[in-house]
Amino acid sequence: MASSKLQALWNHPAGPKTIHFWAPTFKWGISIANVADFSKPPENLSYPQQVAVTCTGIIWSRYSTVITPKNWNLFSVNIVMAGTGLYQLARKIQHDHFAEAKAEPAVVKE
């Protein structure tokens, strides 16, 4: 049974014998790097980079469902890319626009 599933994967139109398998597989490296950046201070994050990661994830997620053959590896890596990009953007926006209000002490006027 396992050998038939492996053979089916091997012979799939988006299987390891095609670029349709390897491109999204290596694209996981971008997502893993973005996850590793979760521990990075928000002030070191880049808006253009995270917007690009997010938009790429959203656009290619949609594309991967309309092409033939459907490429679920491409779909899953791009969903993760969009999610990690949105999370990083939220961290950056919160740091840049909402943390300032918390950092300033309240001044009481008499």
mmCIF file of N, CA and C in Angstrom:
data_model
loop_
_atom_site.group_PDB
_atom_site.id
_atom_site.type_symbol
_atom_site.label_atom_id
_atom_site.label_comp_id
_atom_site.label_asym_id
_atom_site.label_seq_id
_atom_site.Cartn_x
_atom_site.Cartn_y
_atom_site.Cartn_z
ATOM 1 N N MET A 1 0.823 -1.188 0.000
ATOM 2 C CA MET A 1 0.000 0.000 0.000
ATOM 3 C C MET A 1 0.870 1.257 0.000
ATOM 4 N N ALA A 2 1.902 1.300 0.860
ATOM 5 C CA ALA A 2 2.771 2.474 0.919
ATOM 6 C C ALA A 2 3.501 2.671 -0.402
ATOM 7 N N SER A 3 3.927 1.581 -1.022
ATOM 8 C CA SER A 3 4.655 1.726 -2.277
ATOM 9 C C SER A 3 3.749 2.266 -3.385
ATOM 10 N N SER A 4 2.473 1.904 -3.365
ATOM 11 C CA SER A 4 1.561 2.429 -4.381
ATOM 12 C C SER A 4 1.318 3.921 -4.174
ATOM 13 N N LYS A 5 1.276 4.366 -2.913
ATOM 14 C CA LYS A 5 1.108 5.800 -2.648
ATOM 15 C C LYS A 5 2.361 6.577 -3.044
ATOM 16 N N LEU A 6 3.520 6.012 -2.761
ATOM 17 C CA LEU A 6 4.758 6.662 -3.169
ATOM 18 C C LEU A 6 4.880 6.714 -4.686
ATOM 19 N N GLN A 7 4.462 5.637 -5.338
ATOM 20 C CA GLN A 7 4.510 5.610 -6.797
ATOM 21 C C GLN A 7 3.531 6.627 -7.377
ATOM 22 N N ALA A 8 2.358 6.756 -6.754
ATOM 23 C CA ALA A 8 1.387 7.750 -7.214
ATOM 24 C C ALA A 8 1.951 9.162 -7.052
ATOM 25 N N LEU A 9 2.609 9.437 -5.908
ATOM 26 C CA LEU A 9 3.244 10.739 -5.702
ATOM 27 C C LEU A 9 4.351 10.968 -6.731
ATOM 28 N N TRP A 10 5.177 9.960 -6.942
ATOM 29 C CA TRP A 10 6.298 10.066 -7.878
ATOM 30 C C TRP A 10 5.813 10.386 -9.289
ATOM 31 N N ASN A 11 4.701 9.783 -9.706
ATOM 32 C CA ASN A 11 4.183 9.956 -11.066
ATOM 33 C C ASN A 11 3.150 11.069 -11.197
ATOM 34 N N HIS A 12 2.849 11.757 -10.116
ATOM 35 C CA HIS A 12 1.859 12.842 -10.151
ATOM 36 C C HIS A 12 2.362 13.978 -11.037
ATOM 37 N N PRO A 13 1.456 14.680 -11.747
ATOM 38 C CA PRO A 13 1.877 15.797 -12.606
ATOM 39 C C PRO A 13 2.578 16.932 -11.851
ATOM 40 N N ALA A 14 2.366 17.002 -10.537
ATOM 41 C CA ALA A 14 3.078 17.992 -9.720
ATOM 42 C C ALA A 14 3.993 17.272 -8.726
ATOM 43 N N GLY A 15 4.484 16.111 -9.113
ATOM 44 C CA GLY A 15 5.339 15.304 -8.247
ATOM 45 C C GLY A 15 6.806 15.685 -8.332
ATOM 46 N N PRO A 16 7.662 14.937 -7.641
ATOM 47 C CA PRO A 16 9.081 15.274 -7.536
ATOM 48 C C PRO A 16 9.856 15.266 -8.857
ATOM 49 N N LYS A 17 9.281 14.744 -9.905
ATOM 50 C CA LYS A 17 9.967 14.755 -11.200
ATOM 51 C C LYS A 17 9.737 16.059 -11.953
ATOM 52 N N THR A 18 9.009 17.001 -11.337
ATOM 53 C CA THR A 18 8.676 18.255 -12.029
ATOM 54 C C THR A 18 9.083 19.469 -11.196
ATOM 55 N N ILE A 19 9.174 20.597 -11.858
ATOM 56 C CA ILE A 19 9.450 21.863 -11.176
ATOM 57 C C ILE A 19 8.276 22.260 -10.292
ATOM 58 N N HIS A 20 7.085 21.748 -10.599
ATOM 59 C CA HIS A 20 5.885 22.083 -9.831
ATOM 60 C C HIS A 20 5.972 21.562 -8.406
ATOM 61 N N PHE A 21 6.864 20.624 -8.170
ATOM 62 C CA PHE A 21 7.094 20.110 -6.819
ATOM 63 C C PHE A 21 8.223 20.880 -6.141
ATOM 64 N N TRP A 22 9.321 21.078 -6.827
ATOM 65 C CA TRP A 22 10.518 21.627 -6.204
ATOM 66 C C TRP A 22 10.433 23.117 -5.916
ATOM 67 N N ALA A 23 9.793 23.883 -6.760
ATOM 68 C CA ALA A 23 9.694 25.330 -6.505
ATOM 69 C C ALA A 23 8.980 25.622 -5.186
ATOM 70 N N PRO A 24 7.788 25.070 -4.959
ATOM 71 C CA PRO A 24 7.158 25.343 -3.662
ATOM 72 C C PRO A 24 7.889 24.696 -2.486
ATOM 73 N N THR A 25 8.550 23.579 -2.723
ATOM 74 C CA THR A 25 9.293 22.933 -1.644
ATOM 75 C C THR A 25 10.413 23.847 -1.153
ATOM 76 N N PHE A 26 11.145 24.460 -2.070
ATOM 77 C CA PHE A 26 12.199 25.383 -1.661
ATOM 78 C C PHE A 26 11.632 26.699 -1.141
ATOM 79 N N LYS A 27 10.427 27.045 -1.560
ATOM 80 C CA LYS A 27 9.783 28.265 -1.080
ATOM 81 C C LYS A 27 9.463 28.171 0.412
ATOM 82 N N TRP A 28 9.374 26.954 0.938
ATOM 83 C CA TRP A 28 9.166 26.782 2.378
ATOM 84 C C TRP A 28 10.285 27.450 3.159
ATOM 85 N N GLY A 29 11.462 27.578 2.571
ATOM 86 C CA GLY A 29 12.576 28.246 3.244
ATOM 87 C C GLY A 29 12.253 29.687 3.613
ATOM 88 N N ILE A 30 11.502 30.386 2.753
ATOM 89 C CA ILE A 30 11.101 31.765 3.032
ATOM 90 C C ILE A 30 10.155 31.785 4.228
ATOM 91 N N SER A 31 9.211 30.853 4.243
ATOM 92 C CA SER A 31 8.261 30.797 5.358
ATOM 93 C C SER A 31 8.961 30.450 6.664
ATOM 94 N N ILE A 32 9.901 29.529 6.604
ATOM 95 C CA ILE A 32 10.643 29.147 7.815
ATOM 96 C C ILE A 32 11.472 30.327 8.320
ATOM 97 N N ALA A 33 12.076 31.067 7.409
ATOM 98 C CA ALA A 33 12.843 32.249 7.802
ATOM 99 C C ALA A 33 11.940 33.298 8.434
ATOM 100 N N ASN A 34 10.744 33.454 7.909
ATOM 101 C CA ASN A 34 9.799 34.426 8.468
ATOM 102 C C ASN A 34 9.359 33.995 9.866
ATOM 103 N N VAL A 35 9.170 32.700 10.073
ATOM 104 C CA VAL A 35 8.826 32.200 11.409
ATOM 105 C C VAL A 35 9.994 32.430 12.368
ATOM 106 N N ALA A 36 11.202 32.220 11.898
ATOM 107 C CA ALA A 36 12.385 32.469 12.734
ATOM 108 C C ALA A 36 12.468 33.943 13.140
ATOM 109 N N ASP A 37 11.936 34.831 12.311
ATOM 110 C CA ASP A 37 11.948 36.269 12.616
ATOM 111 C C ASP A 37 10.900 36.672 13.648
ATOM 112 N N PHE A 38 10.080 35.737 14.117
ATOM 113 C CA PHE A 38 9.098 36.050 15.157
ATOM 114 C C PHE A 38 9.806 36.543 16.420
ATOM 115 N N SER A 39 11.022 36.091 16.638
ATOM 116 C CA SER A 39 11.764 36.509 17.830
ATOM 117 C C SER A 39 12.533 37.807 17.602
ATOM 118 N N LYS A 40 12.535 38.291 16.391
ATOM 119 C CA LYS A 40 13.234 39.534 16.038
ATOM 120 C C LYS A 40 12.445 40.724 16.603
ATOM 121 N N PRO A 41 13.123 41.746 17.110
ATOM 122 C CA PRO A 41 12.401 42.936 17.583
ATOM 123 C C PRO A 41 11.607 43.576 16.443
ATOM 124 N N PRO A 42 10.393 44.028 16.712
ATOM 125 C CA PRO A 42 9.551 44.583 15.648
ATOM 126 C C PRO A 42 10.163 45.776 14.930
ATOM 127 N N GLU A 43 10.994 46.545 15.612
ATOM 128 C CA GLU A 43 11.591 47.710 14.950
ATOM 129 C C GLU A 43 12.567 47.305 13.852
ATOM 130 N N ASN A 44 13.008 46.056 13.848
ATOM 131 C CA ASN A 44 13.916 45.577 12.803
ATOM 132 C C ASN A 44 13.190 44.961 11.607
ATOM 133 N N LEU A 45 11.869 44.870 11.676
ATOM 134 C CA LEU A 45 11.104 44.308 10.562
ATOM 135 C C LEU A 45 10.935 45.356 9.471
ATOM 136 N N SER A 46 10.770 44.881 8.248
ATOM 137 C CA SER A 46 10.653 45.765 7.092
ATOM 138 C C SER A 46 9.231 45.706 6.528
ATOM 139 N N TYR A 47 8.598 46.881 6.401
ATOM 140 C CA TYR A 47 7.268 46.929 5.790
ATOM 141 C C TYR A 47 7.283 46.381 4.359
ATOM 142 N N PRO A 48 8.185 46.858 3.483
ATOM 143 C CA PRO A 48 8.160 46.362 2.103
ATOM 144 C C PRO A 48 8.346 44.843 2.012
ATOM 145 N N GLN A 49 9.238 44.296 2.814
ATOM 146 C CA GLN A 49 9.466 42.850 2.769
ATOM 147 C C GLN A 49 8.227 42.083 3.216
ATOM 148 N N GLN A 50 7.610 42.512 4.297
ATOM 149 C CA GLN A 50 6.461 41.778 4.818
ATOM 150 C C GLN A 50 5.226 41.962 3.936
ATOM 151 N N VAL A 51 5.083 43.128 3.324
ATOM 152 C CA VAL A 51 3.982 43.326 2.367
ATOM 153 C C VAL A 51 4.187 42.402 1.163
ATOM 154 N N ALA A 52 5.427 42.288 0.697
ATOM 155 C CA ALA A 52 5.718 41.403 -0.433
ATOM 156 C C ALA A 52 5.439 39.943 -0.087
ATOM 157 N N VAL A 53 5.849 39.516 1.103
ATOM 158 C CA VAL A 53 5.601 38.134 1.532
ATOM 159 C C VAL A 53 4.100 37.879 1.628
ATOM 160 N N THR A 54 3.366 38.808 2.212
ATOM 161 C CA THR A 54 1.917 38.654 2.367
ATOM 162 C C THR A 54 1.209 38.617 1.015
ATOM 163 N N CYS A 55 1.512 39.578 0.148
ATOM 164 C CA CYS A 55 0.852 39.624 -1.167
ATOM 165 C C CYS A 55 1.199 38.404 -2.009
ATOM 166 N N THR A 56 2.446 37.988 -1.966
ATOM 167 C CA THR A 56 2.847 36.788 -2.695
ATOM 168 C C THR A 56 2.043 35.587 -2.216
ATOM 169 N N GLY A 57 1.920 35.458 -0.899
ATOM 170 C CA GLY A 57 1.158 34.344 -0.341
ATOM 171 C C GLY A 57 -0.294 34.355 -0.782
ATOM 172 N N ILE A 58 -0.916 35.520 -0.746
ATOM 173 C CA ILE A 58 -2.337 35.617 -1.113
ATOM 174 C C ILE A 58 -2.541 35.343 -2.606
ATOM 175 N N ILE A 59 -1.743 35.991 -3.438
ATOM 176 C CA ILE A 59 -1.907 35.844 -4.894
ATOM 177 C C ILE A 59 -1.648 34.407 -5.341
ATOM 178 N N TRP A 60 -0.542 33.828 -4.906
ATOM 179 C CA TRP A 60 -0.185 32.487 -5.359
ATOM 180 C C TRP A 60 -1.049 31.407 -4.721
ATOM 181 N N SER A 61 -1.643 31.678 -3.559
ATOM 182 C CA SER A 61 -2.596 30.710 -2.991
ATOM 183 C C SER A 61 -3.790 30.568 -3.923
ATOM 184 N N ARG A 62 -4.280 31.679 -4.380
ATOM 185 C CA ARG A 62 -5.413 31.651 -5.308
ATOM 186 C C ARG A 62 -5.014 30.965 -6.613
ATOM 187 N N TYR A 63 -3.864 31.333 -7.153
ATOM 188 C CA TYR A 63 -3.410 30.772 -8.424
ATOM 189 C C TYR A 63 -3.255 29.255 -8.341
ATOM 190 N N SER A 64 -2.755 28.762 -7.216
ATOM 191 C CA SER A 64 -2.494 27.324 -7.091
ATOM 192 C C SER A 64 -3.768 26.491 -7.109
ATOM 193 N N THR A 65 -4.916 27.126 -6.882
ATOM 194 C CA THR A 65 -6.177 26.373 -6.912
ATOM 195 C C THR A 65 -6.857 26.405 -8.275
ATOM 196 N N VAL A 66 -6.392 27.268 -9.176
ATOM 197 C CA VAL A 66 -7.040 27.345 -10.489
ATOM 198 C C VAL A 66 -6.212 26.725 -11.602
ATOM 199 N N ILE A 67 -4.959 26.402 -11.323
ATOM 200 C CA ILE A 67 -4.124 25.774 -12.343
ATOM 201 C C ILE A 67 -4.394 24.280 -12.397
ATOM 202 N N THR A 68 -4.001 23.670 -13.492
ATOM 203 C CA THR A 68 -4.099 22.219 -13.632
ATOM 204 C C THR A 68 -2.701 21.690 -13.833
ATOM 205 N N PRO A 69 -2.266 20.743 -13.047
ATOM 206 C CA PRO A 69 -2.953 20.107 -11.922
ATOM 207 C C PRO A 69 -2.926 21.008 -10.691
ATOM 208 N N LYS A 70 -3.897 20.819 -9.816
ATOM 209 C CA LYS A 70 -3.913 21.577 -8.570
ATOM 210 C C LYS A 70 -2.652 21.225 -7.793
ATOM 211 N N ASN A 71 -1.996 22.250 -7.301
ATOM 212 C CA ASN A 71 -0.730 22.048 -6.615
ATOM 213 C C ASN A 71 -0.922 22.392 -5.136
ATOM 214 N N TRP A 72 -1.183 21.378 -4.324
ATOM 215 C CA TRP A 72 -1.485 21.598 -2.909
ATOM 216 C C TRP A 72 -0.235 21.976 -2.117
ATOM 217 N N ASN A 73 0.929 21.577 -2.564
ATOM 218 C CA ASN A 73 2.172 22.004 -1.927
ATOM 219 C C ASN A 73 2.335 23.515 -2.102
ATOM 220 N N LEU A 74 2.078 24.011 -3.306
ATOM 221 C CA LEU A 74 2.142 25.445 -3.576
ATOM 222 C C LEU A 74 1.089 26.187 -2.765
ATOM 223 N N PHE A 75 -0.101 25.640 -2.692
ATOM 224 C CA PHE A 75 -1.182 26.255 -1.924
ATOM 225 C C PHE A 75 -0.796 26.373 -0.446
ATOM 226 N N SER A 76 -0.320 25.283 0.138
ATOM 227 C CA SER A 76 -0.029 25.296 1.578
ATOM 228 C C SER A 76 1.134 26.231 1.919
ATOM 229 N N VAL A 77 2.177 26.251 1.114
ATOM 230 C CA VAL A 77 3.301 27.138 1.423
ATOM 231 C C VAL A 77 2.872 28.599 1.320
ATOM 232 N N ASN A 78 1.992 28.908 0.392
ATOM 233 C CA ASN A 78 1.562 30.294 0.247
ATOM 234 C C ASN A 78 0.563 30.715 1.313
ATOM 235 N N ILE A 79 -0.231 29.810 1.810
ATOM 236 C CA ILE A 79 -1.106 30.127 2.947
ATOM 237 C C ILE A 79 -0.234 30.465 4.162
ATOM 238 N N VAL A 80 0.808 29.670 4.379
ATOM 239 C CA VAL A 80 1.722 29.932 5.498
ATOM 240 C C VAL A 80 2.458 31.254 5.280
ATOM 241 N N MET A 81 2.877 31.526 4.048
ATOM 242 C CA MET A 81 3.552 32.800 3.761
ATOM 243 C C MET A 81 2.633 33.985 4.065
ATOM 244 N N ALA A 82 1.391 33.917 3.615
ATOM 245 C CA ALA A 82 0.446 35.002 3.871
ATOM 246 C C ALA A 82 0.217 35.163 5.371
ATOM 247 N N GLY A 83 0.059 34.058 6.072
ATOM 248 C CA GLY A 83 -0.179 34.122 7.514
ATOM 249 C C GLY A 83 0.991 34.711 8.286
ATOM 250 N N THR A 84 2.203 34.268 7.965
ATOM 251 C CA THR A 84 3.364 34.795 8.683
ATOM 252 C C THR A 84 3.608 36.264 8.321
ATOM 253 N N GLY A 85 3.357 36.622 7.066
ATOM 254 C CA GLY A 85 3.513 38.019 6.663
ATOM 255 C C GLY A 85 2.517 38.924 7.371
ATOM 256 N N LEU A 86 1.260 38.475 7.469
ATOM 257 C CA LEU A 86 0.244 39.260 8.180
ATOM 258 C C LEU A 86 0.591 39.399 9.656
ATOM 259 N N TYR A 87 1.075 38.334 10.255
ATOM 260 C CA TYR A 87 1.465 38.388 11.662
ATOM 261 C C TYR A 87 2.606 39.383 11.876
ATOM 262 N N GLN A 88 3.603 39.341 10.996
ATOM 263 C CA GLN A 88 4.744 40.251 11.127
ATOM 264 C C GLN A 88 4.305 41.706 10.900
ATOM 265 N N LEU A 89 3.407 41.915 9.935
ATOM 266 C CA LEU A 89 2.897 43.271 9.707
ATOM 267 C C LEU A 89 2.132 43.775 10.926
ATOM 268 N N ALA A 90 1.338 42.906 11.529
ATOM 269 C CA ALA A 90 0.594 43.291 12.731
ATOM 270 C C ALA A 90 1.552 43.666 13.862
ATOM 271 N N ARG A 91 2.618 42.904 14.033
ATOM 272 C CA ARG A 91 3.621 43.221 15.059
ATOM 273 C C ARG A 91 4.257 44.580 14.794
ATOM 274 N N LYS A 92 4.617 44.819 13.539
ATOM 275 C CA LYS A 92 5.281 46.068 13.161
ATOM 276 C C LYS A 92 4.344 47.267 13.345
ATOM 277 N N ILE A 93 3.105 47.131 12.899
ATOM 278 C CA ILE A 93 2.123 48.223 13.035
ATOM 279 C C ILE A 93 1.849 48.509 14.504
ATOM 280 N N GLN A 94 1.675 47.459 15.285
ATOM 281 C CA GLN A 94 1.425 47.652 16.714
ATOM 282 C C GLN A 94 2.605 48.381 17.362
ATOM 283 N N HIS A 95 3.810 47.983 17.017
ATOM 284 C CA HIS A 95 4.996 48.629 17.589
ATOM 285 C C HIS A 95 5.106 50.086 17.159
ATOM 286 N N ASP A 96 4.894 50.350 15.874
ATOM 287 C CA ASP A 96 5.100 51.698 15.342
ATOM 288 C C ASP A 96 3.986 52.681 15.706
ATOM 289 N N HIS A 97 2.757 52.195 15.826
ATOM 290 C CA HIS A 97 1.637 53.127 15.982
ATOM 291 C C HIS A 97 0.927 53.049 17.327
ATOM 292 N N PHE A 98 0.992 51.938 18.004
ATOM 293 C CA PHE A 98 0.221 51.793 19.238
ATOM 294 C C PHE A 98 1.113 51.695 20.476
ATOM 295 N N ALA A 99 2.350 51.326 20.335
ATOM 296 C CA ALA A 99 3.247 51.212 21.483
ATOM 297 C C ALA A 99 3.662 52.589 21.988
ATOM 298 N N GLU A 100 3.641 53.595 21.120
ATOM 299 C CA GLU A 100 4.030 54.948 21.523
ATOM 300 C C GLU A 100 3.086 55.489 22.592
ATOM 301 N N ALA A 101 1.812 55.190 22.458
ATOM 302 C CA ALA A 101 0.841 55.682 23.430
ATOM 303 C C ALA A 101 1.087 55.045 24.800
ATOM 304 N N LYS A 102 1.508 53.803 24.840
ATOM 305 C CA LYS A 102 1.777 53.112 26.093
ATOM 306 C C LYS A 102 3.082 53.604 26.719
ATOM 307 N N ALA A 103 4.040 53.978 25.883
ATOM 308 C CA ALA A 103 5.357 54.370 26.378
ATOM 309 C C ALA A 103 5.351 55.739 27.038
ATOM 310 N N GLU A 104 4.471 56.638 26.604
ATOM 311 C CA GLU A 104 4.432 57.962 27.160
ATOM 312 C C GLU A 104 3.636 57.960 28.466
ATOM 313 N N PRO A 105 4.207 58.495 29.528
ATOM 314 C CA PRO A 105 3.474 58.536 30.784
ATOM 315 C C PRO A 105 2.335 59.564 30.707
ATOM 316 N N ALA A 106 1.275 59.298 31.397
ATOM 317 C CA ALA A 106 0.135 60.198 31.412
ATOM 318 C C ALA A 106 0.494 61.421 32.233
ATOM 319 N N VAL A 107 0.167 62.569 31.711
ATOM 320 C CA VAL A 107 0.430 63.834 32.406
ATOM 321 C C VAL A 107 -0.896 64.353 32.923
ATOM 322 N N VAL A 108 -0.946 64.606 34.207
ATOM 323 C CA VAL A 108 -2.161 65.122 34.830
ATOM 324 C C VAL A 108 -2.068 66.633 34.878
ATOM 325 N N LYS A 109 -3.070 67.281 34.311
ATOM 326 C CA LYS A 109 -3.121 68.752 34.352
ATOM 327 C C LYS A 109 -3.986 69.173 35.526
ATOM 328 N N GLU A 110 -3.485 70.181 36.242
ATOM 329 C CA GLU A 110 -4.246 70.663 37.404
ATOM 330 C C GLU A 110 -4.926 71.957 37.103
#
